[in-house]
Tab-separated table of C-alpha atoms in Angstrom:
chain	number	residue	atom	x	y	z
A	1	MET	CA	-39.059	-24.789	0.817
A	2	ALA	CA	-35.269	-24.525	0.676
A	3	ALA	CA	-33.744	-21.187	1.560
A	4	LEU	CA	-32.107	-19.266	-1.248
A	5	PRO	CA	-28.284	-19.304	-1.114
A	6	LEU	CA	-26.664	-16.181	0.217
A	7	ASP	CA	-25.323	-13.609	-2.233
A	8	VAL	CA	-21.829	-13.840	-0.743
A	9	PRO	CA	-20.294	-10.896	-2.650
A	10	LEU	CA	-23.145	-8.593	-1.589
A	11	GLU	CA	-22.999	-9.765	2.036
A	12	TYR	CA	-19.217	-9.303	2.000
A	13	VAL	CA	-19.683	-5.674	0.918
A	14	ARG	CA	-22.217	-5.110	3.682
A	15	LEU	CA	-19.916	-6.728	6.216
A	16	GLY	CA	-17.021	-4.489	5.187
A	17	LEU	CA	-19.189	-1.392	5.536
A	18	ARG	CA	-20.194	-2.518	9.032
A	19	PHE	CA	-16.538	-2.648	10.063
A	20	ASP	CA	-16.228	1.025	9.099
A	21	ARG	CA	-18.914	1.857	11.643
A	22	LEU	CA	-16.681	0.436	14.399
A	23	GLU	CA	-13.386	1.803	13.052
A	24	HIS	CA	-13.705	4.830	10.789
A	25	GLY	CA	-11.204	4.514	7.974
A	26	PHE	CA	-11.450	0.724	7.777
A	27	VAL	CA	-13.168	1.199	4.414
A	28	ASP	CA	-10.416	2.766	2.346
A	29	ALA	CA	-12.721	3.261	-0.648
A	30	TYR	CA	-16.318	2.490	-1.524
A	31	THR	CA	-17.651	3.027	-5.037
A	32	GLY	CA	-20.800	0.924	-4.906
A	33	ASP	CA	-24.508	1.640	-4.625
A	34	ARG	CA	-25.077	4.386	-2.058
A	35	ARG	CA	-28.301	2.685	-1.026
A	36	ILE	CA	-26.337	-0.308	0.283
A	37	ARG	CA	-24.252	1.968	2.478
A	38	ALA	CA	-27.344	3.834	3.659
A	39	GLN	CA	-28.986	0.545	4.617
A	40	VAL	CA	-25.920	-0.497	6.617
A	41	ASP	CA	-25.788	2.889	8.329
A	42	ASP	CA	-29.431	2.477	9.374
A	43	GLU	CA	-28.824	-0.920	10.994
A	44	PRO	CA	-28.388	-1.306	14.771
A	45	ALA	CA	-24.792	-0.663	15.822
A	46	PRO	CA	-22.639	-3.697	15.027
A	47	THR	CA	-20.560	-5.533	17.620
A	48	PRO	CA	-17.167	-7.137	17.066
A	49	GLN	CA	-18.559	-10.527	18.055
A	50	GLY	CA	-21.400	-10.145	15.572
A	51	LEU	CA	-19.003	-9.206	12.767
A	52	ARG	CA	-16.778	-12.161	13.636
A	53	ASP	CA	-19.734	-14.539	13.399
A	54	GLN	CA	-20.869	-12.996	10.092
A	55	ALA	CA	-17.369	-13.403	8.604
A	56	ARG	CA	-17.292	-17.043	9.695
A	57	ALA	CA	-20.740	-17.677	8.245
A	58	LEU	CA	-19.739	-16.209	4.878
A	59	LEU	CA	-16.574	-18.301	4.842
A	60	GLY	CA	-18.781	-21.333	5.331
A	61	GLU	CA	-21.010	-20.300	2.418
A	62	LEU	CA	-18.172	-19.887	-0.089
A	63	ASP	CA	-17.918	-23.552	-1.025
A	64	VAL	CA	-21.584	-23.682	-2.062
A	65	ALA	CA	-21.800	-20.204	-3.589
A	66	GLY	CA	-20.999	-21.382	-7.099
A	67	LEU	CA	-18.409	-18.670	-7.711
A	68	PRO	CA	-15.443	-18.990	-10.106
A	69	ALA	CA	-12.300	-20.232	-8.369
A	70	ASP	CA	-10.434	-16.926	-8.519
A	71	ARG	CA	-13.428	-15.041	-7.169
A	72	ALA	CA	-13.905	-17.491	-4.297
A	73	GLU	CA	-10.198	-17.375	-3.441
A	74	PHE	CA	-10.220	-13.578	-3.323
A	75	LEU	CA	-13.250	-13.513	-1.030
A	76	ARG	CA	-11.859	-16.271	1.205
A	77	GLY	CA	-8.703	-14.260	1.798
A	78	GLN	CA	-10.640	-11.074	2.480
A	79	LEU	CA	-13.064	-12.751	4.877
A	80	THR	CA	-10.225	-14.450	6.755
A	81	GLY	CA	-8.681	-11.031	7.364
A	82	LEU	CA	-12.017	-9.601	8.502
A	83	GLU	CA	-12.618	-12.492	10.893
A	84	CYS	CA	-9.242	-11.844	12.525
A	85	THR	CA	-9.918	-8.106	12.784
A	86	ALA	CA	-13.231	-8.806	14.504
A	87	ARG	CA	-11.516	-11.089	17.003
A	88	LYS	CA	-8.959	-8.367	17.717
A	89	MET	CA	-11.724	-5.781	18.143
A	90	SER	CA	-13.546	-8.025	20.596
A	91	GLY	CA	-10.466	-8.307	22.789
A	92	GLU	CA	-9.548	-11.884	21.928
A	93	PRO	CA	-5.791	-12.510	22.186
A	94	VAL	CA	-4.202	-12.873	18.744
A	95	ALA	CA	-0.437	-13.202	18.428
A	96	PHE	CA	1.011	-10.480	16.197
A	97	LEU	CA	2.564	-12.889	13.686
A	98	ASP	CA	-0.735	-14.770	13.421
A	99	GLU	CA	-2.539	-11.459	12.978
A	100	VAL	CA	-0.273	-10.507	10.065
A	101	ALA	CA	-0.646	-13.950	8.474
A	102	SER	CA	-4.452	-13.735	8.677
A	103	TYR	CA	-4.508	-10.271	7.155
A	104	PHE	CA	-1.893	-10.617	4.427
A	105	GLN	CA	-1.157	-14.326	3.777
A	106	VAL	CA	2.539	-14.023	4.688
A	107	ARG	CA	4.660	-15.306	7.560
A	108	LEU	CA	7.187	-12.843	8.947
A	109	THR	CA	10.805	-13.450	9.867
A	110	LEU	CA	13.299	-10.888	11.113
A	111	GLY	CA	15.757	-9.453	8.636
A	112	ASP	CA	19.498	-10.132	8.798
A	113	PRO	CA	21.572	-7.316	10.323
A	114	ALA	CA	24.393	-8.411	8.019
A	115	ASP	CA	22.260	-7.311	5.056
A	116	TYR	CA	21.695	-3.948	6.711
A	117	ALA	CA	25.416	-3.573	7.404
A	118	ALA	CA	26.164	-4.347	3.739
A	119	ALA	CA	23.699	-1.660	2.682
A	120	HIS	CA	25.455	0.783	5.011
A	121	ALA	CA	28.795	-0.112	3.409
A	122	GLU	CA	27.436	0.507	-0.087
A	123	LEU	CA	25.937	3.811	0.990
A	124	ASP	CA	29.218	4.746	2.661
A	125	ALA	CA	30.980	4.386	-0.703
A	126	LEU	CA	28.375	6.539	-2.461
A	127	LEU	CA	28.522	9.352	0.109
A	128	PRO	CA	32.231	9.836	0.895
A	129	GLY	CA	33.416	11.968	3.791
A	130	SER	CA	34.770	11.803	7.326
A	131	ALA	CA	31.526	12.408	9.225
A	132	PRO	CA	29.490	9.452	10.545
A	133	LEU	CA	27.421	7.772	7.840
A	134	ALA	CA	24.112	8.800	9.403
A	135	GLU	CA	25.192	12.454	9.224
A	136	ARG	CA	26.330	12.163	5.608
A	137	TYR	CA	23.087	10.430	4.650
A	138	ALA	CA	21.067	13.112	6.425
A	139	ALA	CA	23.034	15.810	4.598
A	140	HIS	CA	22.357	14.075	1.274
A	141	ARG	CA	18.652	13.956	2.058
A	142	ARG	CA	18.629	17.640	3.033
A	143	ARG	CA	20.293	18.584	-0.258
A	144	GLU	CA	17.449	16.844	-2.069
A	145	GLU	CA	14.635	18.444	-0.089
A	146	CYS	CA	11.943	20.108	-2.131
A	147	PRO	CA	11.215	23.679	-0.969
A	148	PRO	CA	7.754	23.493	0.656
A	149	GLN	CA	6.425	26.298	-1.540
A	150	ARG	CA	7.433	24.306	-4.660
A	151	LEU	CA	6.008	20.963	-3.541
A	152	SER	CA	2.728	21.370	-5.404
A	153	ASP	CA	4.483	22.365	-8.655
A	154	ALA	CA	6.847	19.401	-8.427
A	155	VAL	CA	4.063	16.920	-7.732
A	156	HIS	CA	1.922	18.152	-10.604
A	157	ALA	CA	4.845	18.078	-13.055
A	158	LEU	CA	5.756	14.506	-12.134
A	159	SER	CA	2.112	13.455	-12.161
A	160	SER	CA	1.624	14.808	-15.675
A	161	ALA	CA	4.769	13.133	-16.981
A	162	LEU	CA	3.935	9.788	-15.345
A	163	ARG	CA	0.332	9.984	-16.537
A	164	ASP	CA	1.547	10.281	-20.135
A	165	ARG	CA	3.702	7.196	-19.668
A	166	VAL	CA	0.927	5.162	-18.062
A	167	ARG	CA	-1.677	6.127	-20.648
A	168	GLY	CA	0.655	4.823	-23.340
A	169	ALA	CA	1.730	1.624	-21.584
A	170	TYR	CA	-1.451	0.582	-19.793
A	171	GLY	CA	-4.364	2.719	-20.888
A	172	LEU	CA	-6.662	4.736	-18.658
A	173	PRO	CA	-10.299	5.841	-18.885
A	174	GLU	CA	-10.498	9.166	-20.726
A	175	VAL	CA	-12.292	10.874	-17.827
A	176	GLU	CA	-9.897	9.811	-15.042
A	177	THR	CA	-8.436	12.550	-12.884
A	178	VAL	CA	-6.334	13.046	-9.758
A	179	ARG	CA	-6.326	16.143	-7.597
A	180	TYR	CA	-3.644	16.760	-4.986
A	181	GLU	CA	-3.826	18.474	-1.610
A	182	VAL	CA	-1.306	19.174	1.147
A	183	VAL	CA	-2.237	18.066	4.687
A	184	THR	CA	-0.597	17.874	8.130
A	185	ASP	CA	-0.737	15.762	11.313
A	186	LYS	CA	-0.888	12.356	9.603
A	187	PRO	CA	1.100	9.155	10.280
A	188	TRP	CA	1.874	8.630	6.566
A	189	SER	CA	3.658	10.568	3.799
A	190	GLY	CA	0.906	10.280	1.191
A	191	PHE	CA	-2.560	8.773	0.874
A	192	ASN	CA	-4.884	8.046	-2.047
A	193	TYR	CA	-8.586	8.594	-1.455
A	194	TYR	CA	-10.329	6.946	-4.398
A	195	GLU	CA	-13.744	8.527	-4.884
A	196	GLY	CA	-15.120	6.376	-7.688
A	197	ASP	CA	-15.992	7.305	-11.267
A	198	TYR	CA	-12.247	7.322	-12.023
A	199	ARG	CA	-11.447	10.173	-9.598
A	200	SER	CA	-8.856	10.264	-6.822
A	201	ARG	CA	-7.850	12.782	-4.199
A	202	VAL	CA	-4.207	12.376	-3.137
A	203	ALA	CA	-3.154	13.926	0.170
A	204	ILE	CA	0.527	14.684	0.791
A	205	ASN	CA	1.739	15.145	4.363
A	206	ALA	CA	3.652	18.416	4.682
A	207	ASP	CA	4.907	17.502	8.167
A	208	LEU	CA	7.562	15.346	6.523
A	209	PRO	CA	10.260	16.763	4.252
A	210	HIS	CA	9.848	15.564	0.680
A	211	ARG	CA	12.969	14.912	-1.339
A	212	LEU	CA	13.157	15.534	-5.067
A	213	GLY	CA	14.599	12.046	-5.565
A	214	GLN	CA	11.737	10.501	-3.595
A	215	LEU	CA	8.832	12.397	-5.151
A	216	PRO	CA	8.703	10.253	-8.340
A	217	HIS	CA	8.084	7.202	-6.142
A	218	LEU	CA	5.431	8.985	-4.107
A	219	VAL	CA	3.502	10.159	-7.173
A	220	ALA	CA	3.880	6.808	-8.957
A	221	HIS	CA	2.742	4.993	-5.807
A	222	GLU	CA	-0.371	7.070	-5.207
A	223	SER	CA	-1.380	7.811	-8.792
A	224	TYR	CA	0.343	6.568	-11.958
A	225	PRO	CA	0.594	3.546	-12.222
A	226	GLY	CA	-0.173	2.901	-8.529
A	227	HIS	CA	-3.339	3.165	-6.479
A	228	HIS	CA	-5.316	5.508	-8.729
A	229	THR	CA	-4.525	3.491	-11.839
A	230	GLU	CA	-5.375	0.192	-10.146
A	231	HIS	CA	-8.686	1.527	-8.823
A	232	CYS	CA	-9.616	2.909	-12.243
A	233	ARG	CA	-8.829	-0.266	-14.146
A	234	LYS	CA	-10.515	-2.545	-11.611
A	235	GLU	CA	-13.595	-0.317	-11.520
A	236	GLN	CA	-13.776	-0.407	-15.303
A	237	GLY	CA	-12.991	-4.108	-15.695
A	238	LEU	CA	-13.962	-6.108	-12.606
A	239	VAL	CA	-16.888	-3.937	-11.491
A	240	GLU	CA	-18.459	-2.468	-14.623
A	241	ARG	CA	-17.710	-5.205	-17.151
A	242	ALA	CA	-17.552	-8.336	-14.961
A	243	ALA	CA	-20.111	-7.215	-12.320
A	244	ARG	CA	-17.901	-8.331	-9.428
A	245	LEU	CA	-19.561	-6.412	-6.629
A	246	GLU	CA	-16.868	-7.264	-4.077
A	247	HIS	CA	-14.480	-4.863	-5.791
A	248	THR	CA	-16.656	-1.851	-4.991
A	249	VAL	CA	-15.201	-1.830	-1.462
A	250	PHE	CA	-11.521	-1.719	-0.479
A	251	LEU	CA	-10.837	-2.805	3.101
A	252	VAL	CA	-7.823	-2.227	5.340
A	253	ASN	CA	-5.918	-5.211	6.779
A	254	THR	CA	-6.860	-7.691	4.070
A	255	PRO	CA	-4.794	-9.478	1.405
A	256	GLU	CA	-5.798	-6.961	-1.277
A	257	CYS	CA	-3.821	-4.335	0.673
A	258	LEU	CA	-0.562	-6.249	0.325
A	259	MET	CA	-1.185	-6.608	-3.387
A	260	ALA	CA	-2.089	-2.934	-3.788
A	261	GLU	CA	0.873	-1.572	-1.838
A	262	GLY	CA	3.301	-3.959	-3.512
A	263	LEU	CA	2.203	-2.960	-7.013
A	264	ALA	CA	2.199	0.726	-6.056
A	265	ASP	CA	5.767	0.478	-4.760
A	266	LEU	CA	6.707	-1.003	-8.136
A	267	GLY	CA	5.253	2.060	-9.857
A	268	VAL	CA	8.504	3.687	-10.961
A	269	GLN	CA	9.935	0.368	-12.104
A	270	ALA	CA	6.791	-0.399	-14.118
A	271	SER	CA	6.494	3.045	-15.720
A	272	ILE	CA	10.072	4.336	-16.113
A	273	GLY	CA	12.465	1.533	-15.190
A	274	ALA	CA	16.235	1.967	-15.114
A	275	GLY	CA	17.231	5.582	-15.547
A	276	TRP	CA	14.304	6.940	-13.544
A	277	GLY	CA	16.651	9.253	-11.613
A	278	PRO	CA	17.910	11.251	-14.622
A	279	TRP	CA	14.365	11.168	-16.059
A	280	ALA	CA	12.969	12.776	-12.895
A	281	ALA	CA	15.848	15.256	-12.784
A	282	ASP	CA	14.918	16.391	-16.306
A	283	VAL	CA	11.230	16.769	-15.424
A	284	LEU	CA	11.946	18.759	-12.272
A	285	GLY	CA	14.834	20.651	-13.857
A	286	ASP	CA	12.299	22.361	-16.127
A	287	LEU	CA	10.906	23.919	-12.925
A	288	GLY	CA	14.350	25.040	-11.774
A	289	LEU	CA	14.484	22.244	-9.162
A	290	ARG	CA	17.900	20.591	-9.369
A	291	PHE	CA	19.211	17.303	-7.972
A	292	ASP	CA	21.623	14.592	-9.074
A	293	GLY	CA	19.343	11.979	-10.630
A	294	HIS	CA	22.104	9.427	-11.176
A	295	LEU	CA	23.157	9.597	-7.521
A	296	ALA	CA	19.555	9.516	-6.307
A	297	GLU	CA	18.943	6.289	-8.228
A	298	ARG	CA	22.124	4.662	-6.922
A	299	VAL	CA	21.404	5.700	-3.326
A	300	ALA	CA	17.842	4.362	-3.576
A	301	ALA	CA	19.174	0.992	-4.741
A	302	ALA	CA	21.765	0.928	-1.951
A	303	VAL	CA	19.289	1.591	0.853
A	304	ALA	CA	16.519	-0.679	-0.490
A	305	PRO	CA	17.454	-3.538	1.902
A	306	LEU	CA	16.835	-1.161	4.814
A	307	ASN	CA	13.147	-1.119	3.907
A	308	ARG	CA	12.784	-4.252	6.034
A	309	VAL	CA	13.992	-2.485	9.196
A	310	ARG	CA	10.563	-0.980	9.842
A	311	GLN	CA	8.944	-4.411	9.684
A	312	ASP	CA	11.544	-5.727	12.110
A	313	ALA	CA	10.604	-2.822	14.365
A	314	ALA	CA	6.952	-3.913	14.301
A	315	VAL	CA	7.924	-7.489	15.198
A	316	LEU	CA	10.180	-6.320	18.038
A	317	LEU	CA	7.455	-4.068	19.370
A	318	HIS	CA	4.432	-6.341	19.094
A	319	ASP	CA	5.923	-9.838	19.220
A	320	ARG	CA	9.236	-9.658	21.079
A	321	GLY	CA	8.163	-7.290	23.855
A	322	ALA	CA	10.653	-4.490	23.148
A	323	ASP	CA	9.708	-1.047	24.487
A	324	ALA	CA	9.206	2.042	22.346
A	325	ASP	CA	12.586	3.608	23.200
A	326	GLU	CA	14.425	0.422	22.294
A	327	VAL	CA	12.590	0.135	18.990
A	328	ALA	CA	13.162	3.801	18.146
A	329	ALA	CA	16.886	3.295	18.719
A	330	PHE	CA	16.813	0.209	16.471
A	331	ILE	CA	15.157	2.219	13.679
A	332	GLN	CA	17.684	5.034	14.056
A	333	GLN	CA	20.639	2.657	13.993
A	334	TRP	CA	19.737	0.681	10.905
A	335	SER	CA	17.521	3.065	8.908
A	336	LEU	CA	19.965	5.947	9.475
A	337	VAL	CA	17.166	8.366	10.304
A	338	SER	CA	16.792	11.067	12.955
A	339	ALA	CA	15.143	10.510	16.316
A	340	GLU	CA	12.198	12.562	15.088
A	341	ARG	CA	11.752	10.418	11.973
A	342	ALA	CA	12.058	7.238	14.049
A	343	ARG	CA	9.281	8.482	16.340
A	344	GLN	CA	7.142	9.272	13.295
A	345	GLN	CA	7.572	5.661	12.177
A	346	LEU	CA	6.653	4.475	15.669
A	347	ARG	CA	3.475	6.496	15.466
A	348	PHE	CA	2.432	4.429	12.454
A	349	LEU	CA	3.551	1.151	14.049
A	350	THR	CA	1.511	1.788	17.195
A	351	HIS	CA	-1.653	3.091	15.538
A	352	PRO	CA	-4.520	0.661	16.307
A	353	LEU	CA	-5.596	0.443	12.665
A	354	TRP	CA	-2.187	0.590	10.994
A	355	ARG	CA	0.151	-1.311	13.346
A	356	ALA	CA	0.431	-4.376	11.075
A	357	TYR	CA	0.203	-2.452	7.818
A	358	THR	CA	3.947	-1.938	7.310
A	359	THR	CA	4.064	-5.553	6.138
A	360	THR	CA	2.070	-4.624	3.025
A	361	TYR	CA	4.941	-2.432	1.823
A	362	VAL	CA	7.813	-4.700	2.819
A	363	GLU	CA	6.462	-8.133	1.902
A	364	GLY	CA	4.268	-6.755	-0.871
A	365	PHE	CA	7.205	-5.199	-2.687
A	366	ASP	CA	9.447	-8.241	-2.177
A	367	LEU	CA	6.805	-10.707	-3.374
A	368	LEU	CA	5.641	-8.762	-6.412
A	369	SER	CA	9.078	-7.593	-7.526
A	370	THR	CA	10.228	-11.239	-7.433
A	371	TRP	CA	7.141	-12.213	-9.434
A	372	LEU	CA	7.692	-9.377	-11.919
A	373	ASP	CA	11.330	-10.416	-12.411
A	374	ALA	CA	10.254	-14.049	-12.922
A	375	ARG	CA	8.180	-13.222	-16.013
A	376	PRO	CA	8.758	-15.368	-19.101
A	377	ALA	CA	11.779	-14.503	-21.210
A	378	GLY	CA	10.979	-11.718	-23.635
A	379	GLN	CA	7.755	-10.641	-21.897
A	380	PRO	CA	7.664	-6.863	-21.415
A	381	VAL	CA	7.285	-5.555	-17.858
A	382	ALA	CA	3.999	-3.884	-18.819
A	383	ASP	CA	2.462	-7.181	-19.955
A	384	ARG	CA	3.175	-8.713	-16.553
A	385	PHE	CA	2.386	-5.660	-14.421
A	386	VAL	CA	-1.008	-5.125	-16.059
A	387	ARG	CA	-2.200	-8.358	-14.460
A	388	LEU	CA	-1.736	-6.716	-11.058
A	389	LEU	CA	-3.855	-3.799	-12.212
A	390	ASP	CA	-6.644	-5.900	-13.684
A	391	GLU	CA	-6.895	-9.277	-11.958
A	392	PRO	CA	-8.119	-10.166	-8.438
A	393	LEU	CA	-4.800	-11.789	-7.573
A	394	THR	CA	-3.947	-12.697	-3.980
A	395	PRO	CA	-0.567	-13.099	-2.256
A	396	ALA	CA	-1.221	-16.841	-2.028
A	397	ALA	CA	-1.951	-17.072	-5.760
A	398	VAL	CA	1.204	-15.139	-6.669
A	399	THR	CA	3.268	-17.367	-4.368
A	400	ARG	CA	1.878	-20.452	-6.096
A	401	GLU	CA	2.815	-19.032	-9.491
A	402	LEU	CA	6.355	-18.456	-8.302
A	403	GLN	CA	6.615	-21.969	-6.871
A	404	ALA	CA	5.363	-23.447	-10.140
A	405	ALA	CA	7.768	-21.440	-12.315
């Protein structure tokens, strides 16, 4: 009697949950049947070698699983990332650039210092004065800092205003909600913990100063129309309506992360667009929090090319053999940040779980912003962006669309 074919989506979910037993936090969100998680928790402790073999076996089953092409492609990308993670966990040597390619379906190259120098020149014109540019930029950032005691008020005001925009442009389940909390001692500035049933908890790291001109991006990224919105719409559409079980688990260091971070970093562009600076200044001005929205928007555009510096730092550190002091100096030079901020970035770049993750922001934003700009003539941004919220797209699929355009 022939054996029944494996339920690949179900086994993928179980495999992802097993990874979380070896590295807590590997499962970013799980909204599926609690009994499945309980069963995995009751299993013998997994080993990296065992997880590697399970990922390879599931990859081999995909071609005979009878799944729609887009579903199979999504799972193939996810399982490829998991197989690489398991090899890393077991101590097998994996070159950093190969690691990133396996996780996120992109090949890294170093940025051009000439582009960074041009960004410095543009910033220099926006922030006139005789002091060194790094000092003038630091002074500008300090002028925009949100008083710590007003951070919660500012976040909630922006969240409410963005939520109204997103409900109108994209739609959200009536019962969705986000609650915010302030935390410390984390390697990131903000984090979305999606809890299922259209609820998110967003943690904001108080160890880092938060600028009024940056807060709209943070709230858009974590909530509206970023991570919270994506989780809600995929739970409602892919999970509840289409019964795609694989979308009940969200796993770190897989292609879906690059897609999620790229779309979240496009949050302000997709919800407000040009003029977001004055818009945010009006929202926060009602709280008595003042900043120059026009200047904030122009400065953000000027420094955007410097976003790639942190990815260069990861490549220098993990591929080119540079030491931590050398990389910190590189970050300071080109990102125009303090030694303390450079060390904070290094903390993220050297974290065992997060060391490759910077690529999701850098390459994710570049890929998806290019794709968003390449939409057919006359198509509204919302009509294009909603595909990122609703469809199981992969970086490889988006790249193919761009090549075919």
